[in-house]
CSV table of C-alpha atoms and ligand atoms in Angstrom, one decimal:
chain,number,residue,atom,x,y,z
A,1,MET,CA,0.0,0.0,0.0
A,2,TYR,CA,1.3,3.5,-0.9
A,3,LEU,CA,0.9,6.3,1.6
A,4,LEU,CA,1.5,10.0,1.3
A,5,GLY,CA,2.9,11.5,4.5
A,6,ILE,CA,2.7,15.3,5.3
A,7,GLU,CA,4.6,16.9,8.1
A,8,SER,CA,4.5,20.6,9.1
A,9,SER,CA,4.7,20.6,13.0
A,10,CYS,CA,7.7,22.9,13.4
A,11,ASP,CA,10.2,24.3,10.9
A,12,GLU,CA,10.3,21.7,8.1
A,13,THR,CA,7.7,21.3,5.5
A,14,ALA,CA,7.8,17.7,4.4
A,15,ALA,CA,6.1,15.3,2.1
A,16,SER,CA,6.9,11.7,1.3
A,17,ILE,CA,5.6,8.6,-0.4
A,18,VAL,CA,6.2,5.3,1.3
A,19,GLU,CA,5.2,1.8,0.4
A,20,MET,CA,4.2,-0.4,3.4
A,21,GLY,CA,2.9,-3.9,3.6
A,22,GLU,CA,3.8,-7.5,4.6
A,23,GLY,CA,7.6,-7.5,4.6
A,24,VAL,CA,7.7,-4.1,2.7
A,25,ARG,CA,8.9,-0.8,4.1
A,26,ARG,CA,10.1,1.3,1.3
A,27,ILE,CA,10.6,5.1,0.8
A,28,HIS,CA,9.8,6.2,-2.7
A,29,SER,CA,10.3,9.9,-2.1
A,30,ASN,CA,11.2,12.0,0.9
A,31,ILE,CA,11.1,15.8,0.4
A,32,VAL,CA,12.0,18.2,3.2
A,33,ALA,CA,12.0,22.0,2.8
A,34,SER,CA,13.8,23.3,5.8
A,35,GLN,CA,13.1,26.8,7.1
A,36,ILE,CA,16.3,26.8,9.2
A,37,GLU,CA,18.0,29.6,7.1
A,38,THR,CA,15.0,31.9,7.8
A,39,HIS,CA,14.8,31.2,11.6
A,40,LYS,CA,18.6,31.4,12.0
A,41,LEU,CA,18.3,35.2,11.9
A,42,TYR,CA,16.3,35.1,15.1
A,43,GLY,CA,18.2,32.3,16.9
A,44,GLY,CA,15.1,30.1,17.1
A,45,VAL,CA,11.8,29.2,15.4
A,46,VAL,CA,9.4,32.1,15.1
A,47,PRO,CA,5.9,30.5,14.9
A,48,GLU,CA,4.2,33.1,12.7
A,49,ILE,CA,7.0,33.0,10.2
A,50,ALA,CA,6.9,29.2,10.3
A,51,SER,CA,3.2,29.0,9.4
A,52,ARG,CA,3.6,31.4,6.5
A,53,ALA,CA,6.6,29.5,5.2
A,54,HIS,CA,4.6,26.2,5.4
A,55,ILE,CA,1.8,27.8,3.4
A,56,GLU,CA,4.3,28.9,0.7
A,57,ALA,CA,6.0,25.5,0.5
A,58,ILE,CA,3.4,22.8,1.0
A,59,SER,CA,2.0,22.5,-2.5
A,60,ASN,CA,5.3,22.3,-4.2
A,61,VAL,CA,6.8,20.0,-1.6
A,62,THR,CA,3.9,17.6,-2.0
A,63,ARG,CA,4.0,17.8,-5.8
A,64,GLU,CA,7.7,17.0,-5.7
A,65,ALA,CA,7.1,14.0,-3.5
A,66,ILE,CA,4.5,12.6,-5.8
A,67,GLU,CA,6.5,13.3,-9.0
A,68,THR,CA,9.7,11.9,-7.6
A,69,ALA,CA,8.0,8.7,-6.5
A,70,LYS,CA,6.1,8.5,-9.8
A,71,ILE,CA,3.0,7.4,-7.9
A,72,GLY,CA,-0.3,9.0,-8.8
A,73,LEU,CA,-2.8,10.2,-6.3
A,74,SER,CA,-5.2,7.5,-7.5
A,75,GLU,CA,-2.7,4.8,-6.3
A,76,LEU,CA,-2.6,6.1,-2.7
A,77,GLY,CA,-4.2,4.0,0.0
A,78,ALA,CA,-4.1,6.8,2.6
A,79,ILE,CA,-2.8,10.3,3.4
A,80,ALA,CA,-1.1,10.6,6.8
A,81,VAL,CA,-0.6,13.9,8.4
A,82,THR,CA,0.9,15.1,11.7
A,83,SER,CA,-2.0,16.5,13.7
A,84,HIS,CA,-0.2,16.9,17.1
A,85,PRO,CA,1.9,17.9,19.0
A,86,GLY,CA,3.7,21.0,17.6
A,87,LEU,CA,3.2,24.7,16.8
A,88,ILE,CA,-0.5,25.1,16.3
A,89,GLY,CA,-0.3,27.5,13.3
A,90,ALA,CA,2.2,25.3,11.6
A,91,LEU,CA,0.3,22.1,12.2
A,92,LEU,CA,-2.9,23.6,10.8
A,93,VAL,CA,-1.3,24.2,7.5
A,94,GLY,CA,-0.4,20.5,7.0
A,95,VAL,CA,-3.7,19.3,8.4
A,96,ASN,CA,-5.9,21.5,6.2
A,97,PHE,CA,-3.8,20.7,3.1
A,98,ALA,CA,-4.1,17.0,3.8
A,99,LYS,CA,-7.8,17.2,4.5
A,100,SER,CA,-8.5,19.0,1.2
A,101,LEU,CA,-6.3,16.6,-0.8
A,102,ALA,CA,-7.9,13.5,0.9
A,103,TYR,CA,-11.5,14.9,0.4
A,104,ALA,CA,-11.0,16.0,-3.2
A,105,ASN,CA,-9.6,12.6,-4.2
A,106,SER,CA,-11.6,10.3,-1.9
A,107,ILE,CA,-8.5,9.0,-0.1
A,108,PRO,CA,-8.7,8.0,3.6
A,109,LEU,CA,-7.1,10.5,6.0
A,110,VAL,CA,-5.0,9.4,8.9
A,111,PRO,CA,-3.9,11.7,11.8
A,112,VAL,CA,-0.5,11.0,13.2
A,113,ASN,CA,1.2,11.9,16.5
A,114,HIS,CA,4.6,13.5,15.7
A,115,ILE,CA,6.4,11.5,18.4
A,116,HIS,CA,5.0,8.2,17.2
A,117,GLY,CA,6.2,9.3,13.8
A,118,HIS,CA,9.8,9.7,15.1
A,119,VAL,CA,9.6,6.2,16.5
A,120,ALA,CA,8.3,4.8,13.2
A,121,ALA,CA,11.5,6.1,11.4
A,122,ALA,CA,13.2,3.2,13.1
A,123,TYR,CA,10.9,0.7,11.2
A,124,LEU,CA,12.2,2.2,7.9
A,125,SER,CA,15.9,1.7,8.8
A,126,ASN,CA,15.3,-1.7,10.6
A,127,PRO,CA,13.1,-3.7,8.3
A,128,ASP,CA,12.5,-6.6,10.8
A,129,LEU,CA,11.9,-4.3,13.8
A,130,GLU,CA,8.5,-4.9,15.6
A,131,PRO,CA,7.0,-4.1,19.0
A,132,PRO,CA,7.3,-4.6,21.9
A,133,PHE,CA,10.3,-2.4,22.6
A,134,LEU,CA,11.4,0.5,24.8
A,135,ALA,CA,11.6,3.8,22.9
A,136,LEU,CA,13.8,6.8,23.9
A,137,VAL,CA,12.6,9.8,22.0
A,138,VAL,CA,14.9,12.8,22.2
A,139,SER,CA,14.1,15.9,20.1
A,140,GLY,CA,13.9,19.6,20.2
A,141,GLY,CA,10.6,19.6,22.0
A,142,HIS,CA,10.5,16.2,23.8
A,143,THR,CA,12.6,13.8,25.9
A,144,SER,CA,10.6,10.8,26.9
A,145,LEU,CA,10.8,7.0,27.4
A,146,TYR,CA,7.9,4.9,26.1
A,147,LYS,CA,6.9,1.3,26.5
A,148,VAL,CA,5.7,0.5,23.0
A,149,THR,CA,3.5,-2.6,23.3
A,150,ASP,CA,2.1,-2.5,19.7
A,151,TYR,CA,2.5,-0.3,16.6
A,152,THR,CA,0.0,2.2,17.9
A,153,GLU,CA,0.2,1.6,21.6
A,154,PHE,CA,2.6,3.9,23.6
A,155,GLU,CA,2.8,4.2,27.3
A,156,GLU,CA,5.0,7.1,28.6
A,157,ILE,CA,7.0,5.8,31.5
A,158,GLY,CA,9.4,8.8,31.9
A,159,SER,CA,9.9,12.3,30.5
A,160,THR,CA,11.5,15.6,31.1
A,161,ARG,CA,9.9,17.8,33.7
A,162,ASP,CA,11.1,21.0,32.0
A,163,ASP,CA,13.2,21.5,28.9
A,164,ALA,CA,13.9,18.9,26.2
A,165,ALA,CA,17.4,17.7,25.6
A,166,GLY,CA,17.5,19.2,22.1
A,167,GLU,CA,16.4,22.6,23.5
A,168,ALA,CA,19.3,22.3,26.0
A,169,PHE,CA,21.8,21.7,23.3
A,170,ASP,CA,20.4,24.5,21.1
A,171,LYS,CA,20.5,27.0,24.0
A,172,ILE,CA,24.1,26.5,24.9
A,173,GLY,CA,25.1,26.2,21.2
A,174,ARG,CA,23.6,29.7,20.7
A,175,VAL,CA,25.4,31.2,23.7
A,176,ILE,CA,28.8,30.0,22.6
A,177,GLY,CA,28.2,31.3,19.1
A,178,LEU,CA,27.2,28.2,17.1
A,179,PRO,CA,24.5,28.7,14.4
A,180,TYR,CA,21.0,27.7,15.1
A,181,PRO,CA,20.1,24.9,15.7
A,182,GLY,CA,23.2,24.2,17.7
A,183,GLY,CA,22.7,20.5,18.3
A,184,ALA,CA,24.7,19.1,15.3
A,185,ALA,CA,27.5,21.7,15.6
A,186,LEU,CA,27.8,21.0,19.4
A,187,ASP,CA,28.0,17.3,18.6
A,188,ARG,CA,31.1,17.9,16.3
A,189,LEU,CA,32.7,20.4,18.7
A,190,ALA,CA,32.3,17.9,21.6
A,191,CYS,CA,34.5,15.4,19.8
A,192,GLU,CA,37.5,17.9,20.2
A,193,GLY,CA,37.0,18.6,23.9
A,194,ASP,CA,37.7,17.0,27.3
A,195,PRO,CA,34.4,15.8,28.9
A,196,THR,CA,35.8,16.0,32.4
A,197,ARG,CA,36.9,19.7,32.4
A,198,VAL,CA,33.6,21.5,33.3
A,199,PRO,CA,31.7,20.2,36.3
A,200,LEU,CA,28.0,20.1,35.6
A,201,PRO,CA,24.9,18.5,37.3
A,202,SER,CA,23.2,15.4,36.0
A,203,PRO,CA,19.9,15.8,34.2
A,204,ALA,CA,18.9,12.3,35.4
A,205,LEU,CA,16.6,12.7,38.4
A,206,PRO,CA,17.8,10.6,41.3
A,207,GLY,CA,16.2,7.3,42.4
A,208,GLU,CA,13.6,5.1,40.7
A,209,THR,CA,11.9,7.7,38.6
A,210,LEU,CA,12.6,7.7,34.9
A,211,ASP,CA,12.2,11.4,34.6
A,212,PHE,CA,14.8,14.0,33.5
A,213,SER,CA,15.3,17.7,34.2
A,214,PHE,CA,17.5,19.7,31.9
A,215,SER,CA,17.0,23.2,33.3
A,216,GLY,CA,19.7,22.6,36.0
A,217,ILE,CA,22.5,21.7,33.6
A,218,LYS,CA,21.5,24.5,31.3
A,219,SER,CA,21.6,27.1,34.1
A,220,ALA,CA,24.9,25.7,35.4
A,221,ALA,CA,26.5,25.9,31.9
A,222,LEU,CA,25.2,29.5,31.5
A,223,ASN,CA,26.6,30.5,34.9
A,224,TYR,CA,29.9,29.0,34.0
A,225,ILE,CA,30.0,30.9,30.7
A,226,ASN,CA,29.0,34.2,32.4
A,227,GLU,CA,31.5,33.8,35.2
A,228,LYS,CA,34.3,33.2,32.8
A,229,ARG,CA,33.2,36.2,30.7
A,230,MET,CA,33.0,38.5,33.8
A,231,LYS,CA,36.5,37.5,34.8
A,232,GLY,CA,37.7,38.1,31.2
A,233,GLU,CA,38.8,34.5,30.9
A,234,GLU,CA,38.8,32.5,27.7
A,235,ILE,CA,36.1,29.8,27.5
A,236,ASP,CA,37.3,26.5,26.0
A,237,ARG,CA,34.2,25.9,23.9
A,238,ALA,CA,35.2,22.3,23.0
A,239,ASP,CA,35.7,21.3,26.6
A,240,LEU,CA,32.4,22.9,27.5
A,241,ALA,CA,30.6,21.2,24.6
A,242,ALA,CA,32.2,17.8,25.5
A,243,SER,CA,31.4,18.1,29.3
A,244,TYR,CA,27.8,19.3,28.6
A,245,THR,CA,27.2,16.5,26.0
A,246,PHE,CA,28.8,13.9,28.3
A,247,ARG,CA,26.4,14.7,31.2
A,248,ILE,CA,23.3,14.7,29.0
A,249,VAL,CA,24.3,11.5,27.2
A,250,GLU,CA,25.2,9.9,30.5
A,251,ALA,CA,21.7,10.8,31.9
A,252,LEU,CA,19.8,9.5,28.8
A,253,THR,CA,21.8,6.3,28.9
A,254,LYS,CA,21.3,5.8,32.7
A,255,LYS,CA,17.5,6.3,32.5
A,256,ALA,CA,17.3,4.0,29.4
A,257,GLU,CA,19.1,1.3,31.4
A,258,GLN,CA,16.8,1.7,34.3
A,259,ALA,CA,13.8,1.6,32.0
A,260,LEU,CA,15.1,-1.6,30.4
A,261,GLU,CA,15.5,-3.2,33.8
A,262,LYS,CA,12.1,-2.0,35.0
A,263,THR,CA,10.2,-3.2,31.9
A,264,GLY,CA,12.2,-6.3,31.0
A,265,LEU,CA,12.1,-5.3,27.3
A,266,SER,CA,14.9,-6.7,25.1
A,267,THR,CA,14.9,-4.0,22.3
A,268,LEU,CA,15.7,-0.3,22.6
A,269,VAL,CA,14.7,2.2,19.9
A,270,LEU,CA,16.3,5.6,19.9
A,271,ALA,CA,14.4,8.3,17.9
A,272,GLY,CA,14.0,12.0,17.4
A,273,GLY,CA,16.3,14.8,16.1
A,274,VAL,CA,18.8,14.3,18.9
A,275,ALA,CA,19.1,10.6,17.9
A,276,ALA,CA,21.5,11.8,15.3
A,277,ASN,CA,24.0,12.7,18.1
A,278,SER,CA,27.1,10.6,17.6
A,279,HIS,CA,27.9,10.5,21.3
A,280,LEU,CA,24.4,9.3,22.3
A,281,ARG,CA,24.4,6.7,19.6
A,282,ALA,CA,27.8,5.4,20.7
A,283,SER,CA,26.8,5.4,24.4
A,284,LEU,CA,23.6,3.4,23.7
A,285,GLU,CA,25.5,1.0,21.5
A,286,ALA,CA,27.8,0.3,24.4
A,287,LEU,CA,24.9,-0.1,26.9
A,288,CYS,CA,23.0,-2.5,24.6
A,289,LYS,CA,26.1,-4.5,23.9
A,290,LYS,CA,26.8,-4.8,27.7
A,291,LYS,CA,23.2,-5.8,28.4
A,292,LYS,CA,22.7,-7.9,25.3
A,293,ILE,CA,19.8,-5.7,24.2
A,294,ARG,CA,18.9,-5.1,20.5
A,295,LEU,CA,19.4,-1.4,19.6
A,296,ALA,CA,17.4,-0.1,16.7
A,297,MET,CA,18.0,3.5,15.4
A,298,PRO,CA,16.8,5.3,12.4
A,299,ASP,CA,19.5,6.2,9.9
A,300,ARG,CA,20.8,9.7,10.8
A,301,THR,CA,19.1,11.1,7.8
A,302,LEU,CA,15.7,10.0,9.2
A,303,CYS,CA,16.2,11.3,12.7
A,304,GLY,CA,15.1,14.9,12.1
A,305,ASP,CA,11.6,15.9,11.1
A,306,ASN,CA,10.5,14.3,7.8
A,307,ALA,CA,7.3,12.9,6.3
A,308,ALA,CA,8.5,9.4,5.6
A,309,MET,CA,8.2,8.7,9.3
A,310,ILE,CA,4.7,10.2,9.4
A,311,ALA,CA,3.6,8.0,6.5
A,312,THR,CA,5.0,4.9,8.2
A,313,ALA,CA,3.3,5.6,11.5
A,314,GLY,CA,0.1,6.4,9.5
A,315,TYR,CA,0.2,3.0,7.9
A,316,TYR,CA,-0.2,1.3,11.3
A,317,GLU,CA,-2.8,3.9,12.4
A,318,PHE,CA,-4.7,3.1,9.2
A,319,LEU,CA,-4.5,-0.7,9.9
A,320,ALA,CA,-5.9,0.1,13.4
A,321,GLY,CA,-8.8,1.8,11.8
A,322,ARG,CA,-7.9,5.3,13.1
A,323,THR,CA,-8.9,7.4,10.1
A,324,ALA,CA,-10.4,10.9,10.4
A,325,GLY,CA,-13.0,13.0,8.6
A,326,THR,CA,-12.9,16.6,7.4
A,327,ASP,CA,-13.5,17.7,11.0
A,328,LEU,CA,-10.0,16.7,11.9
A,329,ASN,CA,-8.3,19.4,14.0
A,330,ALA,CA,-4.7,20.0,15.0
A,331,PHE,CA,-3.5,20.2,18.7
A,332,ALA,CA,-0.4,21.8,20.1
A,333,SER,CA,-0.1,19.4,22.9
A,334,ASP,CA,-0.5,15.6,23.1
A,335,GLU,CA,-1.8,15.5,26.7
A,336,GLY,CA,-4.8,13.3,27.0
A,337,MET,CA,-4.6,12.1,23.4
B,401,KG4,O1,13.0,16.0,16.0
B,401,KG4,P1,13.5,17.3,15.6
B,401,KG4,O2,13.9,17.4,14.2
B,401,KG4,O3,12.4,18.4,15.9
B,401,KG4,C1,11.5,18.3,16.9
B,401,KG4,O4,10.5,17.5,16.8
B,401,KG4,O5,11.8,18.9,18.0
B,401,KG4,O6,14.7,17.7,16.6
B,401,KG4,C2,15.4,18.9,16.4
B,401,KG4,C3,16.4,18.9,17.5
B,401,KG4,C4,17.1,20.2,17.6
B,401,KG4,O7,17.2,20.6,18.9
B,401,KG4,C5,18.5,19.9,17.1
B,401,KG4,O8,19.6,20.8,17.6
B,401,KG4,C6,18.7,18.5,17.5
B,401,KG4,O9,17.5,17.9,17.3
B,401,KG4,N1,19.8,17.8,16.8
B,401,KG4,C7,20.9,17.3,17.5
B,401,KG4,C8,21.7,16.8,16.5
B,401,KG4,N2,21.1,16.9,15.3
B,401,KG4,C9,19.9,17.5,15.5
B,401,KG4,N3,21.2,17.4,18.8
B,401,KG4,C10,22.4,16.8,19.1
B,401,KG4,N4,23.2,16.3,18.2
B,401,KG4,C11,23.0,16.2,16.9
B,401,KG4,N5,23.8,15.6,16.1
B,402,ZN,ZN1,10.4,16.2,15.5
C-alpha cells in the first residue's frame, strides 16, 4: 500500500511517499523543505514565520514528493498527516492541506502523533523491527521514554519535567556562538574537547523515577560561561561542549538502562532529532552490547523531522482503523490524546 505523508509541525515542510505492507517498508520519495535559514536570523523558530513558510512550500513539496515517486494520487491508500503535538499554526497548514487533498480525491485521511512518527522512522531503517520495545525519544521539543507494546500503543514511563534535551543543546550552542540549531555543531565540537573539564549537574533525576530535568544543567552551563566572561577569561568551547554533551548523554543512557530493567524489554529504539547525536548513539550502543539488548535506530538522515516517518506511522494507524474526517483538528499538545 502506498501512503503520502505530510509533516509541518515545526520548521520543516515535508512530504513523502512510502510503500508499506507485509515485509515491505520502502521510501519512494522524501522531500524536506527546511526553514532553518529563515529562523537562523532570530536564533530560534518564530511560529508566525513558520506558518507562513509552510503555506508557501506545502503545495510544491507535495507535488515534488508525488513526482519523484512516480506514484499517482489514485494509487494512494491513505494520506497521513501530523496532527499533534507541535506549533498550532504550523500544524494547521499540513492538516488543512491533507484534509483537502484527501477529500477531493476520496482518499482515507489518517492523523499521526509526531512523536509516534519519530519512532516509526526506526521501522524504515530496521526492516524486521517490531514491537514490543522501549523507545527513547529525544528531540527539540520532547525527551521521553515509552513502553511501546504495539505499533499504535505507547505508554509514557518517563519524561523531562522541564526543557527537552534538544532545546538544552540549542541554547548552549547559541550562547557559545554556534549557528541555530546548535545540536549538530555542538556534537562535532564535543569530539574535540575533554568531557571531564567542566563540572555540571546530571539531568537524570535521582532514584527510581525515569524522569529528567535539563533546566539545571542549562543554568549551570550558562553560569559557567557568564562567570568566565566576567573574569575576562577565555572559554574553551570544545571542553564545555564535551562536558555538557557527556552529562546529557550519560543521563539519557542511565534512564534508558533503568527503564530496560524495569520493563524487562529486550529491544531499545532511539528516535527524534537528537538521535543523530554521535555520542548518544555510541553510548547506547555500548549499553546495549553490555546488556545484550537489541538497539534499533533510524539512519541519521531520518532522525530529524521528515514525512516518511509520518507516512510509516500512518500505515499502522490506518490498519488500526484510526482514520479521520474533514472535521480533523490540530492540537499543540498531546496531553490526554
Ligand atoms: O526531532 P526534531 O527534528 O524536531 C523536533 O521535533 O523537535 O529535533 C530537532 C532537535 C534540535 O534541537 C537539534 O539541535 C537537535 O534535534 N539535533 C541534534 C543533532 N542533530 C539535531 N542534537 C544533538 N546532536 C545532533 N547531532
Ligand atoms: Zn520532531
